[in-house]
Tab-separated table of C-alpha atoms and ligand atoms in Angstrom:
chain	number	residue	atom	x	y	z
D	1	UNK	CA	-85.560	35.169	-79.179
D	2	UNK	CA	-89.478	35.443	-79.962
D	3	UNK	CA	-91.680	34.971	-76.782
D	4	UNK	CA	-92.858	31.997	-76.301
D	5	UNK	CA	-95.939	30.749	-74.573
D	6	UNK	CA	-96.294	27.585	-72.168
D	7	UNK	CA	-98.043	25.346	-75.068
D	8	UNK	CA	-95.414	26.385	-77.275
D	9	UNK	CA	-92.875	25.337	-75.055
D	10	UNK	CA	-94.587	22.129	-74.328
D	11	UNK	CA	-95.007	21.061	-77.737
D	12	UNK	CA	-91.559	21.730	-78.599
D	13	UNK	CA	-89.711	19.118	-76.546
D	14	UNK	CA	-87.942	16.681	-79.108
D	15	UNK	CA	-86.154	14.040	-76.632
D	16	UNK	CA	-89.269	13.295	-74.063
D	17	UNK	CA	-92.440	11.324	-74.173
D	18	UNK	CA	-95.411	13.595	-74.779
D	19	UNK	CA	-96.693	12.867	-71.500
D	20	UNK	CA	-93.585	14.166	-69.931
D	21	UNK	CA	-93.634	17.120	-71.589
D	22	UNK	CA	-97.520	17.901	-70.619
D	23	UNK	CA	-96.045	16.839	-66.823
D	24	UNK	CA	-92.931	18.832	-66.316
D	25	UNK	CA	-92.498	22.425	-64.780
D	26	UNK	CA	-92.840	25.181	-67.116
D	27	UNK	CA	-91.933	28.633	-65.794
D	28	UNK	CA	-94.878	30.574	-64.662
D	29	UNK	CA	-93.078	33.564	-65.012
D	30	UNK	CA	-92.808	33.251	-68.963
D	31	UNK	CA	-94.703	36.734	-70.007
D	32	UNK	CA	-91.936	38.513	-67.367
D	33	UNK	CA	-88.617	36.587	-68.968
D	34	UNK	CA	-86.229	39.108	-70.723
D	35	UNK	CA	-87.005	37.708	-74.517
D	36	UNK	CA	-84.953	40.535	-76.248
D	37	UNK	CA	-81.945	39.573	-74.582
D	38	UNK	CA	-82.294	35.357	-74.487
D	39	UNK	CA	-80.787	33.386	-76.772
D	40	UNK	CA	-82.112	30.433	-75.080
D	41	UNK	CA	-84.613	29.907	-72.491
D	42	UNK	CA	-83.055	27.603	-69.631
D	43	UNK	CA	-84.583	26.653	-66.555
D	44	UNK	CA	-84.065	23.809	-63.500
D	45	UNK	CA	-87.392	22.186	-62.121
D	46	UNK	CA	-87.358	23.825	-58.235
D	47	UNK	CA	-88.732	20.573	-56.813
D	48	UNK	CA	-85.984	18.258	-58.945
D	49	UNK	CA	-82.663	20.055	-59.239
D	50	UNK	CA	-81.243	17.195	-60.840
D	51	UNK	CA	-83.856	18.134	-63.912
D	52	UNK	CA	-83.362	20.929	-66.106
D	53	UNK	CA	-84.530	22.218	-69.530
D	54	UNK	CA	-83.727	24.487	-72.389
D	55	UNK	CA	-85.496	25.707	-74.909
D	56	UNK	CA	-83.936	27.809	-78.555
D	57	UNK	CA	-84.696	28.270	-82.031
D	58	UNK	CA	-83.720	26.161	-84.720
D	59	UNK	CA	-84.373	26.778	-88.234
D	60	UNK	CA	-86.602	28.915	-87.093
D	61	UNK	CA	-89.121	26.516	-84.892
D	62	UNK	CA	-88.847	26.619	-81.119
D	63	UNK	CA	-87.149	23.275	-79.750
D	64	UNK	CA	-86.981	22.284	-76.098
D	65	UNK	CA	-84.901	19.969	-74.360
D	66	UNK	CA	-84.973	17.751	-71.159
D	67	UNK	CA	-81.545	18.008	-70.066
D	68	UNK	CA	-80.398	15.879	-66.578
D	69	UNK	CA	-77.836	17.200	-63.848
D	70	UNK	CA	-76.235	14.522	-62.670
D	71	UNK	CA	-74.543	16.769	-59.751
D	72	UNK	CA	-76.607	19.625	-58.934
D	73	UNK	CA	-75.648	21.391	-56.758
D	74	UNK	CA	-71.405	20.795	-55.654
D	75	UNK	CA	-70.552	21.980	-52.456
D	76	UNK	CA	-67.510	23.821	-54.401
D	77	UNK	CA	-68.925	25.319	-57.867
D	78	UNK	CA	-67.017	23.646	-60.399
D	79	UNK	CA	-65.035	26.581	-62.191
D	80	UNK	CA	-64.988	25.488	-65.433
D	81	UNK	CA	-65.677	26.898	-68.717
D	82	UNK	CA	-69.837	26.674	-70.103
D	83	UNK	CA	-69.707	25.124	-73.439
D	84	UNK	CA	-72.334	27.644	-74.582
D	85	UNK	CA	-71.368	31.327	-74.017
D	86	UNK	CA	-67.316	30.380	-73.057
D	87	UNK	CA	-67.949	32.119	-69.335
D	88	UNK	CA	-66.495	30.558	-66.153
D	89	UNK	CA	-69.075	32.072	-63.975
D	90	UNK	CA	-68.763	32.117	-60.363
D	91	UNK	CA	-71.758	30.460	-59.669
D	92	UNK	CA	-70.139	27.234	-62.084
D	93	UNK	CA	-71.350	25.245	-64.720
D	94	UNK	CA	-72.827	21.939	-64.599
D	95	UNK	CA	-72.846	18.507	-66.666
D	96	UNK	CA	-76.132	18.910	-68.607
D	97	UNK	CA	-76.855	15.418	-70.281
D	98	UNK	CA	-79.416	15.000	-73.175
D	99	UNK	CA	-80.952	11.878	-74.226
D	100	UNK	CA	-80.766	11.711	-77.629
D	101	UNK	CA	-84.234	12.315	-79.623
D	102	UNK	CA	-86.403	9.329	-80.842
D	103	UNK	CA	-85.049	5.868	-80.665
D	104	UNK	CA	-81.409	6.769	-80.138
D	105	UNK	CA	-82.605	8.328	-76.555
D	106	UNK	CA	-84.701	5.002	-75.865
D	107	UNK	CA	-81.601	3.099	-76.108
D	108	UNK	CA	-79.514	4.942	-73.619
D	109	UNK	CA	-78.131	7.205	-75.712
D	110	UNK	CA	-77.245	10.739	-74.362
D	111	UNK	CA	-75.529	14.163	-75.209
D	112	UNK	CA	-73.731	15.849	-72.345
D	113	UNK	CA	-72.274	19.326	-71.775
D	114	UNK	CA	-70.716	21.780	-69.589
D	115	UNK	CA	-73.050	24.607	-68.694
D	116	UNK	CA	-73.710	27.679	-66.502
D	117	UNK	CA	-75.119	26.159	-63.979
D	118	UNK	CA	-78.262	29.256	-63.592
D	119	UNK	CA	-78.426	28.657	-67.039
D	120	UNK	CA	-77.996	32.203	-67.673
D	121	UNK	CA	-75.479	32.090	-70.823
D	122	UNK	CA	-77.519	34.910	-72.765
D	123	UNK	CA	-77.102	37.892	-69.695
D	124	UNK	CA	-73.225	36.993	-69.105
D	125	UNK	CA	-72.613	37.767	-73.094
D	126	UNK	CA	-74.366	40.877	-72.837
D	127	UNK	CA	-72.961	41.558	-69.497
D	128	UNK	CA	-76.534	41.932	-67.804
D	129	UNK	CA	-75.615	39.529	-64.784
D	130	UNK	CA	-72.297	39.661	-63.298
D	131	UNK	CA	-70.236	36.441	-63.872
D	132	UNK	CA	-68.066	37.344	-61.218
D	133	UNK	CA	-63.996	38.584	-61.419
D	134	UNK	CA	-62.388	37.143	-64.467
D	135	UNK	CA	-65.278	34.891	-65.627
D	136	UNK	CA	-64.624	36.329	-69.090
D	137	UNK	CA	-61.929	35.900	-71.568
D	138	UNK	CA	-60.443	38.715	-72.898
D	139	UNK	CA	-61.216	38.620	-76.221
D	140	UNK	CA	-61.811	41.292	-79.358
D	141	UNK	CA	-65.029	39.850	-80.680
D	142	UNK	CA	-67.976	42.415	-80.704
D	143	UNK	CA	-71.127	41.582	-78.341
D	144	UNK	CA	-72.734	40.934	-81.935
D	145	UNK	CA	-70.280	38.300	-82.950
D	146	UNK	CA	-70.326	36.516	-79.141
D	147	UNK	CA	-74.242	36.316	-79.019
D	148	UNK	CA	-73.952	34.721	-83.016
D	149	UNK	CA	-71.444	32.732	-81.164
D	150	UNK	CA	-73.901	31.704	-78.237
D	151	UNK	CA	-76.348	31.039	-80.808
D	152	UNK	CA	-74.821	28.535	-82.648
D	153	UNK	CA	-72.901	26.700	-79.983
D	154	UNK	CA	-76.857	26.105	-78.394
D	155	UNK	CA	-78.134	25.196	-81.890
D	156	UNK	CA	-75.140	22.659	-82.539
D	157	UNK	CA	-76.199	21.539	-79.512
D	158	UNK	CA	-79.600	21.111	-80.076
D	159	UNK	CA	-79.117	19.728	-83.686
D	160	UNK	CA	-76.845	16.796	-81.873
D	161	UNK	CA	-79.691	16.262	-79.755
D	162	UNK	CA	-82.095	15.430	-82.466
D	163	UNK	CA	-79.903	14.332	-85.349
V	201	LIG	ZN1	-72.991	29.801	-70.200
C-alpha cells in the first residue's frame, strides 16, 4: 500500500470521534514500516492492549479503524483461523470488534472478527514472518491471487464497517 503519514492516518478513522482520533497512538515508526509489502497497516496501542487499529485502502482513499480486543492477550493463543489472510499463526488470532461508523456505532452497534493477533496478515501471505509449523493451508493459489485475496477480505471488512 502507499505510505502513509501520521495526519493521514488520523484523518482517516471512519468509526471514532475526531477527538479520539487526534488522541490515540499512532506508530512513530511509520517512515520505517514495510509499505511495499502491507496490505494493511495494523497496530495495538502498547499502553491499552485491549485497543487496536487498522488502517487500508478503499476505493482508493486511506480508511482507519478503531478496532477493540476484548481478550488480549490468552494465556493459551487461540489457534484459530484469521479471517483476513486464512493463517492460523502460532502467535493466534484475536476477536477484533468494530463499532460500526456514524450513528449505527453510537447505538452499540459493532463488527467483530477473527484476526492475527500481531496483526501481521500481509508478511504471513508473502511468507516474510514465520507463522509457525502448519499455520498455512496447502493451497494452489499464486502469492498474487492470496494477497488480492487479503485485500479484499480487509476491504469487505472495512466496507461493513462503514456501510
Ligand atoms: Zn491474518
Amino acid at each position: 500500500m502507499k505510505p502513509l503519514t501520521e495526519q493521514e492516518i488520523r484523518a482517516a478513522f471512519v468509526n471514532c470521534s475526531k477527538g479520539e482520533a487526534e488522541r490515540l497512538v499512532v506508530p512513530r515508526d511509520l517512515a520505517d514500516r514495510p509499505w511495499a509489502d502491507l496490505d494493511y497497516l495494523g497496530w495495538r496501542d502498547p499502553r491499552s492492549p485491549h485497543r487496536a487499529y487498522l488502517v487500508a485502502e478503499l476505493d482508493g482513499r486511506p480508511r482507519a479503524l478503531a478496532l477493540r480486543c476484548p481478550s488480549p492477550t490468552p494465556a493459551q493463543p487461540r489457534r484459530g483461523m484469521c479471517s483476513m489472510c486464512l493463517t492460523a499463526p502460532s502467535g493466534g488470532v484475536s476477536l477484533m470488534v468494530a463499532p460500526r461508523a456514524g450513528k449505527a456505532g453510537q447505538q452499540g452497534n459493532t463488527v467483530g472478527t477473527y484476526v492475527c493477533s500481531d496483526l501481521a496478515c500481509s508478511l504471513y501471505v508473502r511468507g516474510k514472518k514465520d507463522a509457525g509449523a502448519g499455520a498455512r493451508l496447502q493451497e494452489s493459489l499464486t502469492l498474487e491471487e492470496k494477497i488480492q485475496r487479503t485485500v479484499a477480505n480487509v476491504a469487505a471488512f472495512v466496507a461493513n464497517v462503514t456501510a
